[in-house]
């Protein structure tokens, strides 16, 4: 499998699904007269990221992983989103960014050394293949799943099909 | 990337990590005098799977995905686990099962038609590559992440490094 086929469609599927999930959460707030910030700032535990940061992190793992695998400049984001609409725009921009990569840009990425930060002061180097399966994917899916879990925990009516982006 | 290299190490990494997470949850119960079943039956929402079923589902996605990709007989499991020790054994058996596959068994899997059940009465057919990135991986990581989220939500002191299985 080419590294492009392995990564880009997977990122796009879950980003698109998350966009749909956030629309349902927004509609849930309107229907139940819930202030959106109650959900946007919800966490599963006090020292875990709130929903907004989970979504921002999913976007970053998709965008930055594509950048690192292709040797492109790693995009810097400001994380200023404060509403469902703004988070939707962040996801849309991330989808556009990921979609703009061409398959050829990923040629040879599986054997290339990828150096990336882990935590605030360390970095690690892995071959592209290990970077994808050992770091990029588990982190990307983790934050998407926890975002879904936060909304489920708060009563938003979404299910596994919403997580997978299946109609 | 070969389909084996893409899938088997990814499954083994997270299964091993989950085993470590469950050991920490078990130790947490002992230290805090919590009945293990309180955590084993914990859910993020009433109509979501409890922890035990999340772990069983992670194991199934790893084992059954390998079986389907290689055209092997899909293993049937009884889901009888009732303790952290039994769940640990379930994970260990799953690790052994996944490890027993040889890379050559996955040759050509990326273009093979994979037919699999979705829900109790439907099935779907995807090419192996799409089966992995569009179905097997997101489901596998989803249930592993939610298992982690259930334990975090209940105060077990684990973090992202535990999820990734990084020492």
mmCIF file of C-alpha atoms in Angstrom:
data_model
loop_
_atom_site.group_PDB
_atom_site.id
_atom_site.type_symbol
_atom_site.label_atom_id
_atom_site.label_comp_id
_atom_site.label_asym_id
_atom_site.label_seq_id
_atom_site.Cartn_x
_atom_site.Cartn_y
_atom_site.Cartn_z
ATOM 1 C CA UNK A 1 0.000 0.000 0.000
ATOM 2 C CA UNK A 2 1.275 3.453 -0.773
ATOM 3 C CA UNK A 3 1.816 5.738 2.173
ATOM 4 C CA UNK A 4 -0.583 8.268 0.659
ATOM 5 C CA UNK A 5 -3.383 5.682 0.308
ATOM 6 C CA UNK A 6 -2.763 4.555 3.836
ATOM 7 C CA UNK A 7 -2.916 7.961 5.487
ATOM 8 C CA UNK A 8 -4.789 10.647 3.569
ATOM 9 C CA UNK A 9 -8.141 8.807 3.131
ATOM 10 C CA UNK A 10 -8.034 7.691 6.781
ATOM 11 C CA UNK A 11 -7.512 11.257 7.988
ATOM 12 C CA UNK A 12 -10.211 12.627 5.678
ATOM 13 C CA UNK A 13 -12.754 10.004 6.736
ATOM 14 C CA UNK A 14 -12.498 10.783 10.442
ATOM 15 C CA UNK A 15 -12.193 14.559 9.966
ATOM 16 C CA UNK A 16 -15.375 14.534 7.894
ATOM 17 C CA UNK A 17 -17.087 12.370 10.485
ATOM 18 C CA UNK A 18 -16.036 14.726 13.288
ATOM 19 C CA UNK A 19 -17.487 17.626 11.395
ATOM 20 C CA UNK A 20 -20.826 15.814 11.288
ATOM 21 C CA UNK A 21 -20.605 14.957 14.988
ATOM 22 C CA UNK A 22 -20.001 18.598 15.911
ATOM 23 C CA UNK A 23 -23.021 19.640 13.851
ATOM 24 C CA UNK A 24 -25.139 17.177 15.834
ATOM 25 C CA UNK A 25 -23.699 18.486 19.106
ATOM 26 C CA UNK A 26 -24.480 22.055 18.053
ATOM 27 C CA UNK A 27 -28.060 21.059 17.148
ATOM 28 C CA UNK A 28 -28.361 19.210 20.478
ATOM 29 C CA UNK A 29 -27.396 22.398 22.349
ATOM 30 C CA UNK A 30 -29.996 24.418 20.465
ATOM 31 C CA UNK A 31 -32.744 21.794 20.974
ATOM 32 C CA UNK A 32 -32.056 21.376 24.703
ATOM 33 C CA UNK A 33 -31.216 24.996 25.444
ATOM 34 C CA UNK A 34 -27.661 24.106 26.505
ATOM 35 C CA UNK A 35 -24.958 26.765 26.329
ATOM 36 C CA UNK A 36 -22.486 25.453 23.707
ATOM 37 C CA UNK A 37 -19.564 26.199 25.990
ATOM 38 C CA UNK A 38 -20.832 23.560 28.429
ATOM 39 C CA UNK A 39 -20.021 20.915 25.823
ATOM 40 C CA UNK A 40 -17.021 22.685 24.295
ATOM 41 C CA UNK A 41 -15.308 22.822 27.688
ATOM 42 C CA UNK A 42 -16.438 19.343 28.829
ATOM 43 C CA UNK A 43 -13.752 16.857 29.854
ATOM 44 C CA UNK A 44 -13.808 13.203 30.913
ATOM 45 C CA UNK A 45 -11.512 14.062 33.828
ATOM 46 C CA UNK A 46 -10.115 17.345 35.135
ATOM 47 C CA UNK A 47 -6.598 16.831 33.748
ATOM 48 C CA UNK A 48 -7.759 15.699 30.305
ATOM 49 C CA UNK A 49 -8.245 18.051 27.364
ATOM 50 C CA UNK A 50 -11.726 19.554 26.930
ATOM 51 C CA UNK A 51 -13.681 18.896 23.743
ATOM 52 C CA UNK A 52 -12.332 21.959 21.909
ATOM 53 C CA UNK A 53 -8.728 20.957 22.504
ATOM 54 C CA UNK A 54 -9.457 17.345 21.526
ATOM 55 C CA UNK A 55 -10.755 18.539 18.145
ATOM 56 C CA UNK A 56 -7.821 20.888 17.645
ATOM 57 C CA UNK A 57 -5.472 18.008 18.441
ATOM 58 C CA UNK A 58 -7.148 15.669 15.953
ATOM 59 C CA UNK A 59 -6.719 18.354 13.282
ATOM 60 C CA UNK A 60 -3.073 18.814 14.210
ATOM 61 C CA UNK A 61 -2.261 15.112 14.062
ATOM 62 C CA UNK A 62 -3.764 14.885 10.574
ATOM 63 C CA UNK A 63 -2.155 18.022 9.184
ATOM 64 C CA UNK A 64 1.238 17.782 10.874
ATOM 65 C CA UNK A 65 1.606 14.068 10.140
ATOM 66 C CA UNK A 66 1.072 14.740 6.423
ATOM 67 C CA UNK A 67 3.580 17.586 6.613
ATOM 68 C CA UNK A 68 6.209 15.483 8.371
ATOM 69 C CA UNK A 69 5.764 12.490 6.074
ATOM 70 C CA UNK A 70 6.196 14.644 2.976
ATOM 71 C CA UNK A 71 8.978 16.837 4.340
ATOM 72 C CA UNK A 72 6.733 19.902 4.076
ATOM 73 C CA UNK A 73 6.768 22.857 6.426
ATOM 74 C CA UNK A 74 4.813 21.845 9.533
ATOM 75 C CA UNK A 75 1.818 24.187 9.880
ATOM 76 C CA UNK A 76 1.496 26.262 13.039
ATOM 77 C CA UNK A 77 -1.985 26.776 14.450
ATOM 78 C CA UNK A 78 -3.239 29.265 17.006
ATOM 79 C CA UNK A 79 -6.014 27.208 18.637
ATOM 80 C CA UNK A 80 -8.363 30.153 19.046
ATOM 81 C CA UNK A 81 -11.660 28.353 18.280
ATOM 82 C CA UNK A 82 -14.473 29.241 20.674
ATOM 83 C CA UNK A 83 -17.648 27.844 19.069
ATOM 84 C CA UNK A 84 -18.938 24.842 17.166
ATOM 85 C CA UNK A 85 -18.914 26.973 14.016
ATOM 86 C CA UNK A 86 -15.254 27.912 14.488
ATOM 87 C CA UNK A 87 -14.288 24.303 15.196
ATOM 88 C CA UNK A 88 -16.144 23.309 12.034
ATOM 89 C CA UNK A 89 -14.081 25.859 10.115
ATOM 90 C CA UNK A 90 -10.889 24.504 11.673
ATOM 91 C CA UNK A 91 -11.808 21.003 10.514
ATOM 92 C CA UNK A 92 -12.737 22.282 7.041
ATOM 93 C CA UNK A 93 -9.387 24.059 6.719
ATOM 94 C CA UNK A 94 -7.595 20.911 7.856
ATOM 95 C CA UNK A 95 -9.482 18.829 5.290
ATOM 96 C CA UNK A 96 -8.479 21.307 2.564
ATOM 97 C CA UNK A 97 -4.859 21.181 3.721
ATOM 98 C CA UNK A 98 -4.730 17.361 3.752
ATOM 99 C CA UNK A 99 -6.534 17.097 0.405
ATOM 100 C CA UNK A 100 -3.983 19.375 -1.249
ATOM 101 C CA UNK A 101 -1.198 16.799 -0.904
ATOM 102 C CA UNK A 102 -0.380 14.776 -4.004
ATOM 103 C CA UNK A 103 0.327 11.039 -3.780
ATOM 104 C CA UNK A 104 3.835 11.519 -5.187
ATOM 105 C CA UNK A 105 4.759 13.738 -2.254
ATOM 106 C CA UNK A 106 4.513 10.651 -0.024
ATOM 107 C CA UNK A 107 6.821 8.513 -2.202
ATOM 108 C CA UNK A 108 9.464 6.891 -0.038
ATOM 109 C CA UNK A 109 8.001 8.301 3.178
ATOM 110 C CA UNK A 110 7.724 4.851 4.739
ATOM 111 C CA UNK A 111 11.501 4.479 5.002
ATOM 112 C CA UNK A 112 12.372 8.133 5.680
ATOM 113 C CA UNK A 113 13.465 9.287 9.140
ATOM 114 C CA UNK A 114 10.720 11.394 10.688
ATOM 115 C CA UNK A 115 11.729 13.533 13.663
ATOM 116 C CA UNK A 116 8.875 14.900 15.739
ATOM 117 C CA UNK A 117 8.299 16.423 19.175
ATOM 118 C CA UNK A 118 6.979 14.325 22.034
ATOM 119 C CA UNK A 119 5.912 16.501 24.897
ATOM 120 C CA UNK A 120 7.208 20.023 25.393
ATOM 121 C CA UNK A 121 10.946 19.326 25.411
ATOM 122 C CA UNK A 122 11.719 15.970 23.785
ATOM 123 C CA UNK A 123 11.821 14.650 20.280
ATOM 124 C CA UNK A 124 11.889 11.247 18.684
ATOM 125 C CA UNK A 125 12.920 9.869 15.294
ATOM 126 C CA UNK A 126 11.140 6.956 13.655
ATOM 127 C CA UNK A 127 10.991 5.571 10.146
ATOM 128 C CA UNK A 128 7.877 6.820 8.359
ATOM 129 C CA UNK A 129 6.103 3.452 8.569
ATOM 130 C CA UNK A 130 6.576 3.266 12.321
ATOM 131 C CA UNK A 131 5.713 6.927 12.718
ATOM 132 C CA UNK A 132 2.334 6.269 11.081
ATOM 133 C CA UNK A 133 1.311 3.068 12.840
ATOM 134 C CA UNK A 134 3.064 3.651 16.154
ATOM 135 C CA UNK A 135 2.424 7.348 16.710
ATOM 136 C CA UNK A 136 0.344 9.298 14.180
ATOM 137 C CA UNK A 137 -2.598 6.886 13.880
ATOM 138 C CA UNK A 138 -3.005 5.970 17.548
ATOM 139 C CA UNK A 139 -2.850 9.634 18.568
ATOM 140 C CA UNK A 140 -5.164 10.788 15.793
ATOM 141 C CA UNK A 141 -7.804 8.145 16.564
ATOM 142 C CA UNK A 142 -7.383 8.560 20.315
ATOM 143 C CA UNK A 143 -8.338 12.231 20.320
ATOM 144 C CA UNK A 144 -11.168 11.677 17.828
ATOM 145 C CA UNK A 145 -12.530 8.843 19.995
ATOM 146 C CA UNK A 146 -12.274 10.843 23.215
ATOM 147 C CA UNK A 147 -14.054 13.782 21.541
ATOM 148 C CA UNK A 148 -16.821 11.346 20.598
ATOM 149 C CA UNK A 149 -16.788 9.917 24.131
ATOM 150 C CA UNK A 150 -17.125 13.384 25.701
ATOM 151 C CA UNK A 151 -20.218 14.085 23.613
ATOM 152 C CA UNK A 152 -21.733 10.643 24.248
ATOM 153 C CA UNK A 153 -21.086 11.074 27.972
ATOM 154 C CA UNK A 154 -23.012 14.344 27.820
ATOM 155 C CA UNK A 155 -26.006 12.803 26.112
ATOM 156 C CA UNK A 156 -25.526 13.850 22.487
ATOM 157 C CA UNK A 157 -27.232 11.210 20.363
ATOM 158 C CA UNK A 158 -24.426 9.959 18.170
ATOM 159 C CA UNK A 159 -23.192 6.443 17.555
ATOM 160 C CA UNK A 160 -20.420 4.438 16.013
ATOM 161 C CA UNK A 161 -21.670 5.164 12.508
ATOM 162 C CA UNK A 162 -21.184 8.867 13.205
ATOM 163 C CA UNK A 163 -17.641 8.172 14.372
ATOM 164 C CA UNK A 164 -16.880 6.236 11.190
ATOM 165 C CA UNK A 165 -18.626 8.802 8.999
ATOM 166 C CA UNK A 166 -20.893 6.135 7.499
ATOM 167 C CA UNK A 167 -24.222 7.411 6.160
ATOM 168 C CA UNK B 1 4.214 -0.743 2.985
ATOM 169 C CA UNK B 2 3.246 -4.380 3.289
ATOM 170 C CA UNK B 3 -0.152 -5.089 4.749
ATOM 171 C CA UNK B 4 1.459 -7.184 7.479
ATOM 172 C CA UNK B 5 3.801 -4.358 8.521
ATOM 173 C CA UNK B 6 0.895 -1.969 8.519
ATOM 174 C CA UNK B 7 -1.431 -4.002 10.710
ATOM 175 C CA UNK B 8 0.236 -6.578 12.951
ATOM 176 C CA UNK B 9 2.675 -4.254 14.786
ATOM 177 C CA UNK B 10 -0.106 -1.676 15.251
ATOM 178 C CA UNK B 11 -2.410 -4.247 16.819
ATOM 179 C CA UNK B 12 0.342 -5.647 19.029
ATOM 180 C CA UNK B 13 1.403 -2.208 20.266
ATOM 181 C CA UNK B 14 -2.058 -1.247 21.494
ATOM 182 C CA UNK B 15 -2.929 -4.706 22.846
ATOM 183 C CA UNK B 16 0.264 -4.696 24.888
ATOM 184 C CA UNK B 17 -0.479 -1.184 26.083
ATOM 185 C CA UNK B 18 -4.021 -2.176 27.112
ATOM 186 C CA UNK B 19 -2.635 -5.043 29.112
ATOM 187 C CA UNK B 20 -0.481 -2.581 31.045
ATOM 188 C CA UNK B 21 -3.431 -0.221 31.537
ATOM 189 C CA UNK B 22 -5.566 -3.018 32.979
ATOM 190 C CA UNK B 23 -2.774 -3.934 35.401
ATOM 191 C CA UNK B 24 -2.744 -0.338 36.613
ATOM 192 C CA UNK B 25 -6.538 -0.363 36.960
ATOM 193 C CA UNK B 26 -6.355 -3.594 38.955
ATOM 194 C CA UNK B 27 -3.670 -2.119 41.231
ATOM 195 C CA UNK B 28 -5.775 1.050 41.600
ATOM 196 C CA UNK B 29 -8.727 -1.042 42.810
ATOM 197 C CA UNK B 30 -6.564 -2.813 45.364
ATOM 198 C CA UNK B 31 -4.968 0.424 46.609
ATOM 199 C CA UNK B 32 -8.278 2.292 46.920
ATOM 200 C CA UNK B 33 -10.353 -0.657 48.096
ATOM 201 C CA UNK B 34 -12.603 -0.485 45.031
ATOM 202 C CA UNK B 35 -14.479 -3.599 43.922
ATOM 203 C CA UNK B 36 -13.015 -4.427 40.485
ATOM 204 C CA UNK B 37 -16.489 -4.874 39.027
ATOM 205 C CA UNK B 38 -17.165 -1.180 39.592
ATOM 206 C CA UNK B 39 -14.556 -0.400 36.941
ATOM 207 C CA UNK B 40 -15.177 -3.481 34.792
ATOM 208 C CA UNK B 41 -18.837 -2.528 34.413
ATOM 209 C CA UNK B 42 -18.242 1.230 34.101
ATOM 210 C CA UNK B 43 -19.579 2.986 30.991
ATOM 211 C CA UNK B 44 -19.351 6.539 29.676
ATOM 212 C CA UNK B 45 -23.112 6.472 29.007
ATOM 213 C CA UNK B 46 -25.824 3.904 29.721
ATOM 214 C CA UNK B 47 -26.100 2.646 26.138
ATOM 215 C CA UNK B 48 -22.365 2.359 25.569
ATOM 216 C CA UNK B 49 -20.370 -0.806 26.212
ATOM 217 C CA UNK B 50 -18.850 -1.232 29.689
ATOM 218 C CA UNK B 51 -15.096 -1.554 30.097
ATOM 219 C CA UNK B 52 -15.085 -5.366 29.839
ATOM 220 C CA UNK B 53 -16.933 -5.320 26.525
ATOM 221 C CA UNK B 54 -14.684 -2.527 25.201
ATOM 222 C CA UNK B 55 -11.626 -4.702 25.848
ATOM 223 C CA UNK B 56 -13.241 -7.774 24.312
ATOM 224 C CA UNK B 57 -14.131 -5.697 21.261
ATOM 225 C CA UNK B 58 -10.574 -4.386 20.868
ATOM 226 C CA UNK B 59 -9.332 -7.984 20.957
ATOM 227 C CA UNK B 60 -11.914 -9.033 18.371
ATOM 228 C CA UNK B 61 -11.049 -6.249 15.958
ATOM 229 C CA UNK B 62 -7.372 -7.210 16.087
ATOM 230 C CA UNK B 63 -7.877 -10.963 15.774
ATOM 231 C CA UNK B 64 -10.765 -10.991 13.322
ATOM 232 C CA UNK B 65 -9.205 -8.338 11.083
ATOM 233 C CA UNK B 66 -6.052 -10.443 10.750
ATOM 234 C CA UNK B 67 -8.195 -13.495 10.010
ATOM 235 C CA UNK B 68 -10.243 -11.710 7.354
ATOM 236 C CA UNK B 69 -7.211 -10.124 5.684
ATOM 237 C CA UNK B 70 -5.452 -13.481 5.403
ATOM 238 C CA UNK B 71 -8.516 -15.534 4.466
ATOM 239 C CA UNK B 72 -8.191 -17.533 7.696
ATOM 240 C CA UNK B 73 -11.084 -18.925 9.695
ATOM 241 C CA UNK B 74 -12.482 -16.076 11.794
ATOM 242 C CA UNK B 75 -12.111 -16.980 15.481
ATOM 243 C CA UNK B 76 -15.234 -17.151 17.638
ATOM 244 C CA UNK B 77 -14.968 -15.889 21.192
ATOM 245 C CA UNK B 78 -17.303 -16.434 24.138
ATOM 246 C CA UNK B 79 -16.788 -13.146 25.996
ATOM 247 C CA UNK B 80 -16.932 -14.717 29.443
ATOM 248 C CA UNK B 81 -14.248 -12.591 31.144
ATOM 249 C CA UNK B 82 -15.242 -11.384 34.608
ATOM 250 C CA UNK B 83 -12.053 -10.011 36.174
ATOM 251 C CA UNK B 84 -8.958 -7.993 35.323
ATOM 252 C CA UNK B 85 -6.966 -11.240 35.360
ATOM 253 C CA UNK B 86 -9.305 -12.885 32.858
ATOM 254 C CA UNK B 87 -9.261 -9.834 30.609
ATOM 255 C CA UNK B 88 -5.471 -9.898 30.783
ATOM 256 C CA UNK B 89 -5.556 -13.530 29.647
ATOM 257 C CA UNK B 90 -7.921 -12.620 26.805
ATOM 258 C CA UNK B 91 -5.478 -9.959 25.631
ATOM 259 C CA UNK B 92 -2.528 -12.350 25.986
ATOM 260 C CA UNK B 93 -4.316 -14.992 23.891
ATOM 261 C CA UNK B 94 -5.136 -12.367 21.287
ATOM 262 C CA UNK B 95 -1.500 -11.239 21.161
ATOM 263 C CA UNK B 96 -0.415 -14.866 20.647
ATOM 264 C CA UNK B 97 -2.995 -15.304 17.890
ATOM 265 C CA UNK B 98 -1.936 -12.131 16.052
ATOM 266 C CA UNK B 99 1.766 -12.912 16.467
ATOM 267 C CA UNK B 100 1.314 -16.350 14.870
ATOM 268 C CA UNK B 101 0.523 -14.851 11.460
ATOM 269 C CA UNK B 102 3.353 -14.832 8.938
ATOM 270 C CA UNK B 103 3.949 -11.821 6.685
ATOM 271 C CA UNK B 104 3.382 -13.913 3.564
ATOM 272 C CA UNK B 105 -0.171 -14.696 4.652
ATOM 273 C CA UNK B 106 -0.999 -11.023 4.096
ATOM 274 C CA UNK B 107 0.411 -10.925 0.552
ATOM 275 C CA UNK B 108 -2.132 -9.370 -1.785
ATOM 276 C CA UNK B 109 -4.571 -8.634 1.045
ATOM 277 C CA UNK B 110 -4.711 -4.936 0.150
ATOM 278 C CA UNK B 111 -6.549 -5.632 -3.127
ATOM 279 C CA UNK B 112 -8.595 -8.646 -1.985
ATOM 280 C CA UNK B 113 -12.344 -8.335 -1.355
ATOM 281 C CA UNK B 114 -13.017 -8.561 2.375
ATOM 282 C CA UNK B 115 -16.613 -9.284 3.381
ATOM 283 C CA UNK B 116 -17.463 -8.627 7.010
ATOM 284 C CA UNK B 117 -20.534 -8.147 9.200
ATOM 285 C CA UNK B 118 -21.700 -4.681 10.172
ATOM 286 C CA UNK B 119 -24.282 -4.859 12.885
ATOM 287 C CA UNK B 120 -26.323 -7.989 13.579
ATOM 288 C CA UNK B 121 -27.832 -8.516 10.131
ATOM 289 C CA UNK B 122 -25.827 -6.698 7.458
ATOM 290 C CA UNK B 123 -22.519 -7.213 5.747
ATOM 291 C CA UNK B 124 -20.219 -5.116 3.664
ATOM 292 C CA UNK B 125 -17.430 -5.833 1.175
ATOM 293 C CA UNK B 126 -14.381 -3.614 0.857
ATOM 294 C CA UNK B 127 -10.956 -4.022 -0.692
ATOM 295 C CA UNK B 128 -8.423 -4.966 1.975
ATOM 296 C CA UNK B 129 -6.772 -1.539 1.971
ATOM 297 C CA UNK B 130 -10.072 0.224 2.590
ATOM 298 C CA UNK B 131 -11.109 -2.405 5.113
ATOM 299 C CA UNK B 132 -7.998 -1.595 7.170
ATOM 300 C CA UNK B 133 -8.065 2.195 7.068
ATOM 301 C CA UNK B 134 -11.823 2.710 6.841
ATOM 302 C CA UNK B 135 -13.101 0.059 9.233
ATOM 303 C CA UNK B 136 -10.613 -2.116 11.134
ATOM 304 C CA UNK B 137 -8.298 0.636 12.407
ATOM 305 C CA UNK B 138 -10.918 3.217 13.393
ATOM 306 C CA UNK B 139 -12.933 0.570 15.245
ATOM 307 C CA UNK B 140 -9.890 -0.980 16.910
ATOM 308 C CA UNK B 141 -8.544 2.366 18.127
ATOM 309 C CA UNK B 142 -12.012 3.626 19.062
ATOM 310 C CA UNK B 143 -12.670 0.848 21.559
ATOM 311 C CA UNK B 144 -9.127 1.013 22.948
ATOM 312 C CA UNK B 145 -9.486 4.783 23.410
ATOM 313 C CA UNK B 146 -12.894 4.518 25.056
ATOM 314 C CA UNK B 147 -11.560 1.821 27.414
ATOM 315 C CA UNK B 148 -8.780 4.244 28.345
ATOM 316 C CA UNK B 149 -11.333 7.052 28.687
ATOM 317 C CA UNK B 150 -13.534 4.983 31.026
ATOM 318 C CA UNK B 151 -10.577 4.358 33.331
ATOM 319 C CA UNK B 152 -9.398 7.990 33.197
ATOM 320 C CA UNK B 153 -12.942 9.131 33.948
ATOM 321 C CA UNK B 154 -12.918 6.900 37.013
ATOM 322 C CA UNK B 155 -9.665 8.312 38.326
ATOM 323 C CA UNK B 156 -7.159 5.628 37.331
ATOM 324 C CA UNK B 157 -3.804 7.367 36.936
ATOM 325 C CA UNK B 158 -2.868 6.570 33.376
ATOM 326 C CA UNK B 159 -1.869 8.852 30.537
ATOM 327 C CA UNK B 160 -1.230 8.982 26.847
ATOM 328 C CA UNK B 161 2.052 7.145 27.209
ATOM 329 C CA UNK B 162 0.145 4.219 28.700
ATOM 330 C CA UNK B 163 -2.237 4.290 25.757
ATOM 331 C CA UNK B 164 0.668 4.230 23.295
ATOM 332 C CA UNK B 165 2.529 1.591 25.284
ATOM 333 C CA UNK B 166 5.620 3.788 25.531
ATOM 334 C CA UNK B 167 7.862 3.078 28.489
#
